Short mmCIF file of C-alpha atoms and ligand atoms in Angstrom, two decimals:
data_model
loop_
_atom_site.label_atom_id
_atom_site.label_comp_id
_atom_site.label_asym_id
_atom_site.label_seq_id
_atom_site.Cartn_x
_atom_site.Cartn_y
_atom_site.Cartn_z
CA MET I 25 34.33 -32.50 -173.65
CA PRO I 26 33.50 -28.98 -172.43
CA GLU I 27 32.53 -26.19 -174.81
CA ILE I 28 33.80 -22.65 -175.07
CA LYS I 29 31.08 -20.01 -174.67
CA ILE I 30 31.77 -16.50 -175.88
CA LYS I 31 29.61 -13.37 -175.72
CA GLY I 32 31.05 -11.47 -178.66
CA GLY I 33 31.39 -7.80 -179.50
CA LYS I 34 33.67 -6.89 -176.54
CA ARG I 35 36.70 -4.79 -177.44
CA LEU I 36 39.89 -6.61 -176.38
CA SER I 37 42.79 -4.72 -174.87
CA GLY I 38 45.77 -5.67 -172.73
CA GLU I 39 49.04 -7.53 -172.63
CA LEU I 40 49.76 -11.23 -173.19
CA CYS I 41 52.91 -13.31 -173.09
CA ILE I 42 53.11 -15.84 -175.89
CA GLN I 43 53.62 -19.54 -175.12
CA GLY I 44 56.44 -21.69 -176.52
CA ALA I 45 55.99 -22.97 -180.06
CA LYS I 46 54.12 -26.27 -180.43
CA ASN I 47 56.00 -27.04 -183.63
CA SER I 48 59.36 -26.61 -181.86
CA VAL I 49 58.65 -28.39 -178.64
CA LEU I 50 57.45 -31.63 -180.27
CA PRO I 51 60.68 -32.34 -182.23
CA VAL I 52 62.79 -31.09 -179.30
CA LEU I 53 61.08 -33.58 -176.95
CA ALA I 54 61.75 -36.31 -179.53
CA GLY I 55 65.36 -35.08 -179.69
CA THR I 56 65.86 -35.67 -175.96
CA LEU I 57 65.97 -39.38 -176.86
CA LEU I 58 69.36 -38.78 -178.46
CA CYS I 59 70.89 -37.22 -175.34
CA ASP I 60 72.53 -39.04 -172.44
CA GLY I 61 71.06 -38.23 -169.03
CA GLU I 62 68.47 -35.58 -168.24
CA CYS I 63 67.42 -32.73 -170.56
CA ILE I 64 65.56 -29.69 -169.29
CA VAL I 65 63.17 -27.97 -171.69
CA HIS I 66 61.91 -24.51 -170.69
CA ASN I 67 58.95 -22.55 -172.11
CA CYS I 68 57.18 -25.83 -172.78
CA PRO I 69 53.49 -25.02 -173.33
CA GLU I 70 50.75 -26.90 -171.46
CA ILE I 71 48.94 -28.27 -174.51
CA SER I 72 47.65 -31.74 -175.24
CA ASP I 73 50.16 -32.40 -178.05
CA VAL I 74 52.94 -32.01 -175.45
CA ASP I 75 51.07 -34.38 -173.10
CA ILE I 76 50.99 -36.96 -175.88
CA SER I 77 54.71 -36.51 -176.58
CA LEU I 78 55.41 -37.08 -172.88
CA LYS I 79 53.21 -40.19 -172.97
CA ILE I 80 55.26 -41.47 -175.91
CA LEU I 81 58.50 -40.79 -174.02
CA ASN I 82 57.07 -42.59 -170.95
CA PHE I 83 56.03 -45.53 -173.09
CA LEU I 84 59.59 -45.75 -174.43
CA GLY I 85 60.85 -46.00 -170.84
CA CYS I 86 61.89 -42.37 -170.23
CA GLY I 87 61.08 -40.42 -167.09
CA CYS I 88 59.30 -37.07 -167.61
CA LYS I 89 58.54 -34.44 -164.98
CA ARG I 90 56.72 -31.16 -165.53
CA GLU I 91 57.07 -28.17 -163.21
CA GLY I 92 55.03 -25.35 -164.73
CA ASN I 93 56.46 -24.64 -168.15
CA THR I 94 59.64 -26.61 -167.53
CA VAL I 95 59.84 -30.26 -168.46
CA ARG I 96 62.64 -32.63 -167.46
CA VAL I 97 63.19 -35.73 -169.55
CA ASP I 98 65.49 -38.48 -168.38
CA THR I 99 66.09 -40.94 -171.20
CA SER I 100 68.49 -43.23 -169.32
CA GLY I 101 65.75 -45.86 -168.79
CA MET I 102 64.75 -46.09 -172.47
CA ASN I 103 63.94 -49.76 -173.09
CA ASN I 104 61.52 -49.76 -176.01
CA ASP I 105 61.62 -48.74 -179.65
CA GLU I 106 57.96 -49.15 -180.58
CA ILE I 107 55.28 -46.47 -180.49
CA PRO I 108 51.82 -48.07 -180.20
CA ASP I 109 49.21 -47.27 -182.80
CA SER I 110 46.95 -45.65 -180.19
CA LEU I 111 49.58 -42.98 -179.43
CA MET I 112 50.59 -42.54 -183.10
CA ARG I 113 46.97 -41.81 -183.94
CA GLU I 114 46.53 -39.27 -181.16
CA MET I 115 49.00 -36.92 -182.79
CA ARG I 116 49.98 -36.89 -186.44
CA SER I 117 53.32 -35.26 -185.76
CA SER I 118 54.37 -38.27 -183.66
CA VAL I 119 56.20 -39.35 -186.84
CA VAL I 120 59.05 -37.06 -185.82
CA PHE I 121 59.93 -39.61 -183.11
CA LEU I 122 60.98 -42.02 -185.86
CA GLY I 123 64.30 -40.31 -186.67
CA ALA I 124 65.10 -39.91 -182.98
CA ILE I 125 64.36 -43.55 -182.02
CA LEU I 126 66.35 -44.78 -185.01
CA GLY I 127 69.21 -42.46 -184.06
CA ARG I 128 69.29 -43.90 -180.56
CA THR I 129 68.66 -47.61 -181.15
CA GLY I 130 69.02 -48.31 -184.89
CA LYS I 131 65.49 -49.69 -185.07
CA ALA I 132 61.92 -48.51 -184.58
CA VAL I 133 58.36 -49.68 -185.09
CA ILE I 134 55.66 -47.08 -185.69
CA SER I 135 52.31 -47.10 -187.40
CA ASN I 136 51.48 -44.93 -190.36
CA PRO I 137 50.20 -41.64 -188.92
CA GLY I 138 47.89 -41.22 -191.95
CA GLY I 139 44.82 -39.15 -191.21
CA CYS I 140 42.95 -36.57 -193.22
CA GLU I 141 42.56 -33.50 -191.04
CA LEU I 142 44.03 -31.23 -193.72
CA GLY I 143 43.88 -33.71 -196.60
CA PRO I 144 46.33 -36.56 -197.13
CA ARG I 145 49.54 -36.26 -195.11
CA PRO I 146 51.91 -38.83 -196.60
CA ILE I 147 55.32 -39.55 -195.06
CA ASP I 148 57.02 -40.77 -198.24
CA ILE I 149 59.71 -38.05 -198.08
CA HIS I 150 60.55 -38.99 -194.48
CA LEU I 151 60.83 -42.67 -195.36
CA SER I 152 62.81 -42.36 -198.59
CA SER I 153 65.28 -40.02 -196.85
CA LEU I 154 65.79 -42.46 -193.98
CA GLU I 155 66.30 -45.27 -196.51
CA LYS I 156 69.17 -43.26 -198.00
CA MET I 157 70.70 -43.26 -194.51
CA GLY I 158 70.73 -47.06 -194.41
CA VAL I 159 67.30 -47.77 -192.92
CA SER I 160 65.30 -50.65 -194.35
CA ILE I 161 61.55 -50.24 -193.99
CA LYS I 162 58.96 -53.01 -194.14
CA GLU I 163 55.26 -52.28 -193.92
CA GLU I 164 53.06 -55.03 -192.44
CA HIS I 165 49.50 -54.74 -191.10
CA GLY I 166 49.75 -50.95 -191.00
CA LEU I 167 52.99 -51.03 -188.99
CA LEU I 168 56.31 -49.75 -190.27
CA TYR I 169 59.29 -51.86 -189.19
CA CYS I 170 62.40 -49.73 -189.60
CA THR I 171 65.90 -51.13 -189.11
CA ALA I 172 69.37 -49.80 -189.73
CA GLU I 173 71.25 -53.13 -189.66
CA ASN I 174 74.66 -51.54 -189.89
CA GLY I 175 73.76 -48.34 -188.06
CA LEU I 176 72.68 -45.05 -189.59
CA LYS I 177 75.09 -43.49 -192.03
CA GLY I 178 75.34 -39.97 -193.40
CA ALA I 179 73.84 -39.38 -196.84
CA ASP I 180 73.33 -36.73 -199.50
CA ILE I 181 69.58 -36.07 -199.56
CA TYR I 182 67.51 -33.90 -201.87
CA LEU I 183 63.94 -33.23 -200.73
CA SER I 184 61.38 -33.11 -203.55
CA PHE I 185 59.41 -30.71 -201.28
CA PRO I 186 60.88 -28.82 -198.31
CA SER I 187 58.85 -30.77 -195.75
CA VAL I 188 59.19 -29.48 -192.21
CA GLY I 189 58.72 -32.87 -190.55
CA ALA I 190 61.03 -34.69 -193.00
CA THR I 191 63.79 -32.09 -192.48
CA GLU I 192 63.44 -32.60 -188.70
CA ASN I 193 63.40 -36.38 -188.97
CA ILE I 194 66.58 -36.37 -191.05
CA ILE I 195 68.35 -33.99 -188.65
CA LEU I 196 67.37 -36.21 -185.71
CA ALA I 197 68.53 -39.37 -187.49
CA ALA I 198 71.76 -37.73 -188.69
CA ALA I 199 72.90 -36.23 -185.37
CA LEU I 200 74.44 -39.54 -184.17
CA ALA I 201 74.90 -41.18 -187.61
CA LYS I 202 78.29 -42.14 -189.02
CA GLY I 203 79.64 -39.39 -191.26
CA LYS I 204 78.11 -36.34 -192.88
CA THR I 205 74.51 -35.80 -193.99
CA VAL I 206 73.57 -33.04 -196.40
CA ILE I 207 69.95 -31.92 -196.89
CA HIS I 208 69.29 -30.05 -200.12
CA ASN I 209 66.03 -28.11 -200.46
CA ALA I 210 65.57 -28.31 -196.68
CA ALA I 211 62.65 -26.56 -194.96
CA ARG I 212 63.71 -23.23 -193.42
CA GLU I 213 61.11 -22.77 -190.66
CA PRO I 214 62.38 -21.19 -187.40
CA GLU I 215 61.25 -24.31 -185.51
CA ILE I 216 63.90 -26.29 -187.42
CA SER I 217 66.60 -23.87 -186.29
CA ASP I 218 65.27 -24.25 -182.75
CA LEU I 219 65.63 -28.03 -182.94
CA ALA I 220 69.19 -27.62 -184.24
CA ASP I 221 70.02 -25.12 -181.46
CA PHE I 222 68.79 -27.65 -178.89
CA LEU I 223 70.80 -30.52 -180.40
CA ASN I 224 73.91 -28.35 -180.91
CA SER I 225 73.76 -27.31 -177.25
CA ALA I 226 73.97 -31.03 -176.45
CA GLY I 227 77.07 -31.40 -178.65
CA ALA I 228 75.62 -32.03 -182.13
CA ARG I 229 77.24 -30.48 -185.22
CA ILE I 230 74.38 -29.16 -187.35
CA TYR I 231 75.01 -26.22 -189.67
CA GLY I 232 72.92 -24.15 -192.07
CA CYS I 233 69.46 -24.35 -190.46
CA GLY I 234 67.38 -21.42 -191.63
CA SER I 235 68.78 -21.97 -195.14
CA ASP I 236 67.79 -24.66 -197.63
CA TYR I 237 71.20 -26.38 -197.33
CA ILE I 238 71.81 -28.15 -194.04
CA GLU I 239 74.89 -30.13 -193.06
CA VAL I 240 74.96 -32.55 -190.14
CA TYR I 241 78.22 -34.11 -189.03
CA GLY I 242 77.38 -37.16 -186.92
CA VAL I 243 78.94 -37.22 -183.44
CA GLU I 244 79.54 -40.14 -181.05
CA ARG I 245 77.20 -38.99 -178.30
CA LEU I 246 75.06 -36.09 -177.13
CA ASN I 247 75.13 -34.77 -173.56
CA SER I 248 72.32 -33.66 -171.33
CA THR I 249 71.40 -30.02 -171.88
CA GLN I 250 68.89 -27.24 -171.21
CA HIS I 251 66.96 -25.39 -173.86
CA THR I 252 64.27 -22.69 -174.05
CA ILE I 253 61.63 -23.14 -176.78
CA ILE I 254 61.06 -20.19 -179.14
CA PRO I 255 57.73 -18.32 -179.03
CA ASP I 256 54.80 -19.63 -181.05
CA ARG I 257 54.35 -17.39 -184.09
CA ILE I 258 50.91 -18.82 -184.95
CA VAL I 259 49.56 -18.27 -181.44
CA ALA I 260 50.91 -14.70 -181.58
CA ALA I 261 49.04 -14.15 -184.87
CA THR I 262 45.86 -15.57 -183.31
CA TYR I 263 45.87 -13.04 -180.44
CA MET I 264 46.61 -10.18 -182.85
CA ALA I 265 43.63 -11.26 -184.95
CA ALA I 266 41.50 -11.45 -181.78
CA ALA I 267 42.33 -7.81 -181.08
CA ALA I 268 41.76 -6.93 -184.75
CA VAL I 269 38.25 -8.40 -185.04
CA THR I 270 37.12 -6.59 -181.89
CA GLY I 271 38.61 -3.18 -182.82
CA GLY I 272 41.05 -3.61 -179.93
CA ASP I 273 44.73 -3.30 -179.15
CA ILE I 274 47.20 -5.69 -177.65
CA THR I 275 50.80 -5.83 -176.50
CA LEU I 276 52.44 -9.20 -176.97
CA CYS I 277 55.53 -10.15 -175.02
CA ASN I 278 57.84 -13.10 -175.64
CA VAL I 279 57.42 -12.96 -179.44
CA MET I 280 59.95 -12.98 -182.26
CA PRO I 281 58.79 -10.39 -184.82
CA SER I 282 61.56 -11.56 -187.18
CA HIS I 283 59.79 -14.95 -187.44
CA MET I 284 56.54 -13.25 -188.41
CA VAL I 285 57.49 -10.92 -191.26
CA SER I 286 55.02 -12.29 -193.84
CA THR I 287 52.17 -12.47 -191.30
CA LEU I 288 52.79 -8.97 -189.95
CA SER I 289 52.78 -7.67 -193.50
CA VAL I 290 49.23 -9.01 -194.07
CA PHE I 291 48.00 -7.47 -190.80
CA ARG I 292 49.53 -4.15 -191.88
CA GLU I 293 47.83 -4.39 -195.28
CA SER I 294 44.51 -4.74 -193.49
CA GLY I 295 45.14 -1.41 -191.75
CA CYS I 296 46.55 -2.63 -188.40
CA ILE I 297 49.36 -0.68 -186.81
CA ILE I 298 52.21 -2.86 -185.66
CA ASP I 299 55.15 -1.68 -183.67
CA PRO I 300 57.75 -4.37 -182.90
CA HIS I 301 60.22 -3.64 -180.08
CA GLY I 302 62.79 -6.36 -179.45
CA LYS I 303 60.79 -9.35 -178.20
CA SER I 304 57.44 -7.57 -178.03
CA ILE I 305 54.84 -6.25 -180.45
CA VAL I 306 52.45 -3.37 -179.84
CA PHE I 307 49.38 -3.93 -182.02
CA LYS I 308 46.44 -1.60 -182.75
CA SER I 309 43.54 -2.33 -185.02
CA PRO I 310 41.97 0.24 -187.34
CA GLU I 311 38.37 1.43 -187.03
CA ARG I 312 37.41 -0.95 -189.85
CA LEU I 313 39.70 -3.64 -191.22
CA LYS I 314 40.49 -3.34 -194.93
CA ARG I 315 40.46 -6.06 -197.57
CA VAL I 316 43.95 -7.31 -198.45
CA PRO I 317 45.56 -8.22 -201.76
CA THR I 318 45.69 -11.99 -202.47
CA VAL I 319 47.43 -13.91 -199.66
CA ARG I 320 49.19 -17.14 -200.64
CA SER I 321 50.45 -19.71 -198.17
CA LEU I 322 54.00 -20.76 -198.90
CA VAL I 323 56.88 -22.47 -197.17
CA TYR I 324 58.85 -20.22 -194.78
CA PRO I 325 59.59 -17.33 -195.08
CA GLY I 326 56.33 -17.19 -197.05
CA PHE I 327 52.94 -16.79 -195.39
CA PRO I 328 52.38 -19.79 -193.05
CA THR I 329 49.57 -22.17 -193.95
CA ASP I 330 48.74 -22.44 -190.23
CA ALA I 331 47.93 -18.72 -190.09
CA GLY I 332 45.52 -19.09 -193.05
CA PRO I 333 42.39 -19.86 -190.99
CA ILE I 334 43.24 -17.01 -188.63
CA ILE I 335 43.61 -14.43 -191.38
CA ILE I 336 40.52 -15.71 -193.18
CA ALA I 337 38.46 -15.39 -189.98
CA MET I 338 39.73 -11.82 -189.63
CA LEU I 339 38.93 -10.95 -193.25
CA THR I 340 35.31 -12.07 -192.81
CA VAL I 341 34.71 -8.71 -191.10
CA ALA I 342 36.98 -6.58 -193.33
CA ASN I 343 35.71 -3.95 -195.71
CA GLY I 344 35.76 -5.57 -199.17
CA THR I 345 36.63 -8.90 -200.75
CA SER I 346 39.91 -10.75 -200.18
CA VAL I 347 41.35 -13.90 -201.71
CA PHE I 348 43.41 -16.60 -200.00
CA VAL I 349 45.30 -19.33 -201.86
CA GLU I 350 46.31 -22.44 -199.88
CA ASN I 351 49.39 -23.98 -201.45
CA ILE I 352 50.65 -26.39 -198.78
CA PHE I 353 47.74 -28.68 -197.84
CA GLU I 354 45.13 -30.11 -200.19
CA SER I 355 42.05 -29.75 -198.09
CA ARG I 356 42.33 -27.05 -195.47
CA TYR I 357 38.97 -25.27 -195.79
CA LYS I 358 36.62 -27.54 -193.81
CA TYR I 359 36.31 -24.97 -191.03
CA THR I 360 34.98 -22.37 -193.49
CA ASP I 361 31.60 -24.17 -193.46
CA GLU I 362 31.51 -23.54 -189.71
CA LEU I 363 32.54 -19.88 -190.20
CA LYS I 364 29.59 -19.49 -192.59
CA ARG I 365 27.26 -20.39 -189.72
CA PHE I 366 28.37 -17.13 -188.11
CA GLY I 367 27.28 -15.26 -191.24
CA ALA I 368 30.70 -15.17 -192.91
CA LYS I 369 30.59 -14.97 -196.70
CA ILE I 370 33.24 -17.36 -197.98
CA LYS I 371 33.39 -19.32 -201.21
CA THR I 372 36.02 -21.99 -201.65
CA GLU I 373 37.09 -23.87 -204.71
CA GLY I 374 40.18 -26.08 -204.68
CA LYS I 375 43.06 -24.04 -203.29
CA VAL I 376 41.20 -20.73 -203.34
CA ALA I 377 38.97 -19.05 -200.78
CA VAL I 378 37.17 -15.82 -201.62
CA VAL I 379 36.14 -13.89 -198.52
CA GLU I 380 33.59 -11.12 -198.87
CA GLY I 381 33.79 -9.05 -195.70
CA VAL I 382 30.54 -8.33 -193.83
CA GLU I 383 29.73 -5.57 -191.31
CA ARG I 384 28.87 -8.02 -188.55
CA LEU I 385 28.88 -11.71 -187.74
CA SER I 386 26.14 -13.21 -185.61
CA ALA I 387 26.49 -15.67 -182.75
CA THR I 388 25.85 -19.35 -183.33
CA ALA I 389 27.01 -22.83 -182.32
CA GLY I 390 30.09 -24.05 -184.19
CA LYS I 391 32.23 -27.19 -184.05
CA CYS I 392 36.00 -27.21 -184.42
CA THR I 393 37.22 -29.34 -187.30
CA ASP I 394 40.97 -28.94 -186.64
CA LEU I 395 43.37 -26.91 -184.51
CA ARG I 396 43.70 -23.64 -186.46
CA GLY I 397 40.20 -23.93 -187.90
CA GLY I 398 39.04 -24.08 -184.26
CA ALA I 399 40.96 -20.89 -183.50
CA ALA I 400 39.18 -19.29 -186.48
CA LEU I 401 35.81 -20.09 -184.84
CA ILE I 402 36.92 -18.42 -181.61
CA LEU I 403 37.79 -15.30 -183.62
CA ALA I 404 34.39 -15.35 -185.31
CA ALA I 405 32.65 -15.71 -181.95
CA LEU I 406 34.65 -12.80 -180.49
CA ALA I 407 33.50 -10.62 -183.40
CA ALA I 408 29.86 -11.81 -183.40
CA GLU I 409 26.92 -10.20 -181.63
CA GLY I 410 25.42 -12.50 -178.98
CA GLU I 411 26.52 -15.72 -177.32
CA SER I 412 28.24 -18.45 -179.32
CA GLU I 413 29.07 -21.98 -178.31
CA ILE I 414 32.09 -23.74 -179.71
CA GLY I 415 32.28 -27.52 -179.50
CA GLU I 416 34.90 -30.19 -180.27
CA ILE I 417 37.45 -27.96 -178.57
CA GLN I 418 39.91 -30.82 -178.07
CA HIS I 419 41.34 -29.66 -181.41
CA ILE I 420 42.09 -26.21 -179.95
CA LEU I 421 43.62 -27.66 -176.78
CA ARG I 422 46.21 -29.44 -178.90
CA GLY I 423 48.00 -26.19 -179.54
CA TYR I 424 46.72 -23.30 -177.40
CA GLU I 425 47.71 -23.01 -173.75
CA ASP I 426 44.91 -21.57 -171.60
CA ILE I 427 43.25 -19.75 -174.51
CA THR I 428 40.12 -18.97 -172.49
CA GLY I 429 42.14 -17.56 -169.56
CA ASN I 430 44.25 -15.44 -171.91
CA LEU I 431 41.26 -13.99 -173.76
CA LEU I 432 39.49 -13.35 -170.45
CA ARG I 433 42.55 -11.41 -169.23
CA ILE I 434 42.30 -9.03 -172.19
CA GLY I 435 38.58 -8.42 -171.80
CA ALA I 436 36.71 -11.19 -173.59
CA ASP I 437 33.47 -12.54 -172.14
CA ILE I 438 34.49 -16.20 -172.46
CA LYS I 439 34.14 -19.33 -170.40
CA LEU I 440 34.89 -23.00 -170.58
CA ASP I 441 31.65 -24.79 -169.81
C1 UD1 S 19 54.49 -29.00 -190.11
C2 UD1 S 19 53.75 -28.36 -188.97
C3 UD1 S 19 52.37 -27.91 -189.41
C4 UD1 S 19 52.50 -27.01 -190.63
C5 UD1 S 19 53.31 -27.67 -191.72
C6 UD1 S 19 53.60 -26.77 -192.91
C7 UD1 S 19 54.64 -29.50 -187.05
C8 UD1 S 19 54.37 -30.40 -185.89
N1 UD1 S 19 53.61 -29.32 -187.90
O1 UD1 S 19 53.74 -30.16 -190.49
O2 UD1 S 19 51.77 -27.21 -188.33
O3 UD1 S 19 51.21 -26.76 -191.15
O4 UD1 S 19 54.59 -28.08 -191.18
O5 UD1 S 19 54.24 -25.62 -192.50
O6 UD1 S 19 55.71 -28.92 -187.16
N2 UD1 S 19 54.38 -34.07 -197.69
C9 UD1 S 19 54.48 -35.15 -198.53
N3 UD1 S 19 55.28 -36.19 -198.15
C10 UD1 S 19 55.98 -36.19 -196.98
C11 UD1 S 19 55.88 -35.07 -196.13
C12 UD1 S 19 55.05 -34.02 -196.50
O7 UD1 S 19 53.86 -35.19 -199.58
O8 UD1 S 19 56.68 -37.17 -196.70
C13 UD1 S 19 53.50 -32.93 -198.05
C14 UD1 S 19 52.33 -32.80 -197.07
O9 UD1 S 19 51.27 -33.66 -197.41
C15 UD1 S 19 51.95 -31.34 -197.22
C16 UD1 S 19 53.32 -30.68 -197.47
O10 UD1 S 19 54.19 -31.71 -197.89
O11 UD1 S 19 51.14 -31.17 -198.34
C17 UD1 S 19 53.88 -29.99 -196.24
O12 UD1 S 19 54.07 -30.91 -195.22
P1 UD1 S 19 55.19 -30.77 -194.11
O13 UD1 S 19 56.05 -29.57 -194.35
O14 UD1 S 19 55.86 -32.09 -193.98
O15 UD1 S 19 54.31 -30.51 -192.83
P2 UD1 S 19 54.38 -31.25 -191.44
O16 UD1 S 19 55.80 -31.46 -191.04
O17 UD1 S 19 53.44 -32.40 -191.43
#
């Protein structure tokens, strides 16, 4: 696997267009399984998680074609309802295929995605919700055999936590189910509304996404359709932070400022000037970033857990001490050990990270531990004096399209080596 080499300390300035959202495109690609004929998905980022989703679709018998950022999926040849363990393991969010396969065929075999990248990631809420819809689930040798003997039926479901993936799985399973499904305490993330917009454009009847009360009226069939994926709000935050740690400025196009209210507020508190205009943001960093009052990750519209590593990396060079509280995942601070190699002063205990800003970071070799933690290392390297090397970048490639090319375009001294 190549490494990313960065000579830090260069001020970044320029304009970037933001890729489609990873967390939208994955459930939308799963959702194509529910549609008859060919679906066309635009603004589909070239990232490895999308490649894995396409591999899963291929394995299930679907035809997939990519032309630039447009992907065509023809599900008419689907002849399989099992996802092999090797593909399940490659991407934890592959679990979102479960609701879609069940919706299409009434049965599915997947393995437990498990894993510990951010601490335990159980799927109990997904499974108990699907059981309420008539699915019986047997676990044998690490495989989950899921069957809806009499077809999926609508249900009244209360989520004990507003899980993003569980909300998506239920919507996917409910779109073609018999009768009405209600989700109480549903997740409200914009990527869920994007999935519903895609399915509704194919003829589904899904109402209330963006609120915590979602209704899905099952329909007989879904048609082929076209859909454009919303911009990735976490990638947008990453490029703003890249400008911020180098004292630079950046104009982002293809962004949705309304999806980023909590994140923009933290950037503003650190002294950045942010000017949203329609689907673009003009961003300028202050001479020295300021400490910010305690930031807490929360479910949407709260501060996104995925932007935590990005903001923490930025605060390592702010003036003063800031506190971050991680409320969504149990163990999301592994990357902070790598940030410390750059000279960052961070102490973590349980959910809390205390970041004491320093004047300067210094270049070093770091290894990515996960996707957003990897992005945090890139930010540290951009801010640091000297040449840094970042390894294990396969984590970054899961979610960032051409990150080296983009940073190069706005003035970074960066190469993939
Ligand atoms: C999605 C996002 C991920 C983001 C996360 C929270 C995708 C592909 N990934 O992940 O980038 O960080 O939302 O915004 O969209 N939980 C359970 N049981 C379950 C399901 C979840 O206990 O059955 C717990 C999880 O362990 C975690 C919390 O709920 O602590 C949030 O998880 P969830 O909202 O489901 O996140 P994902 O859908 O996995």
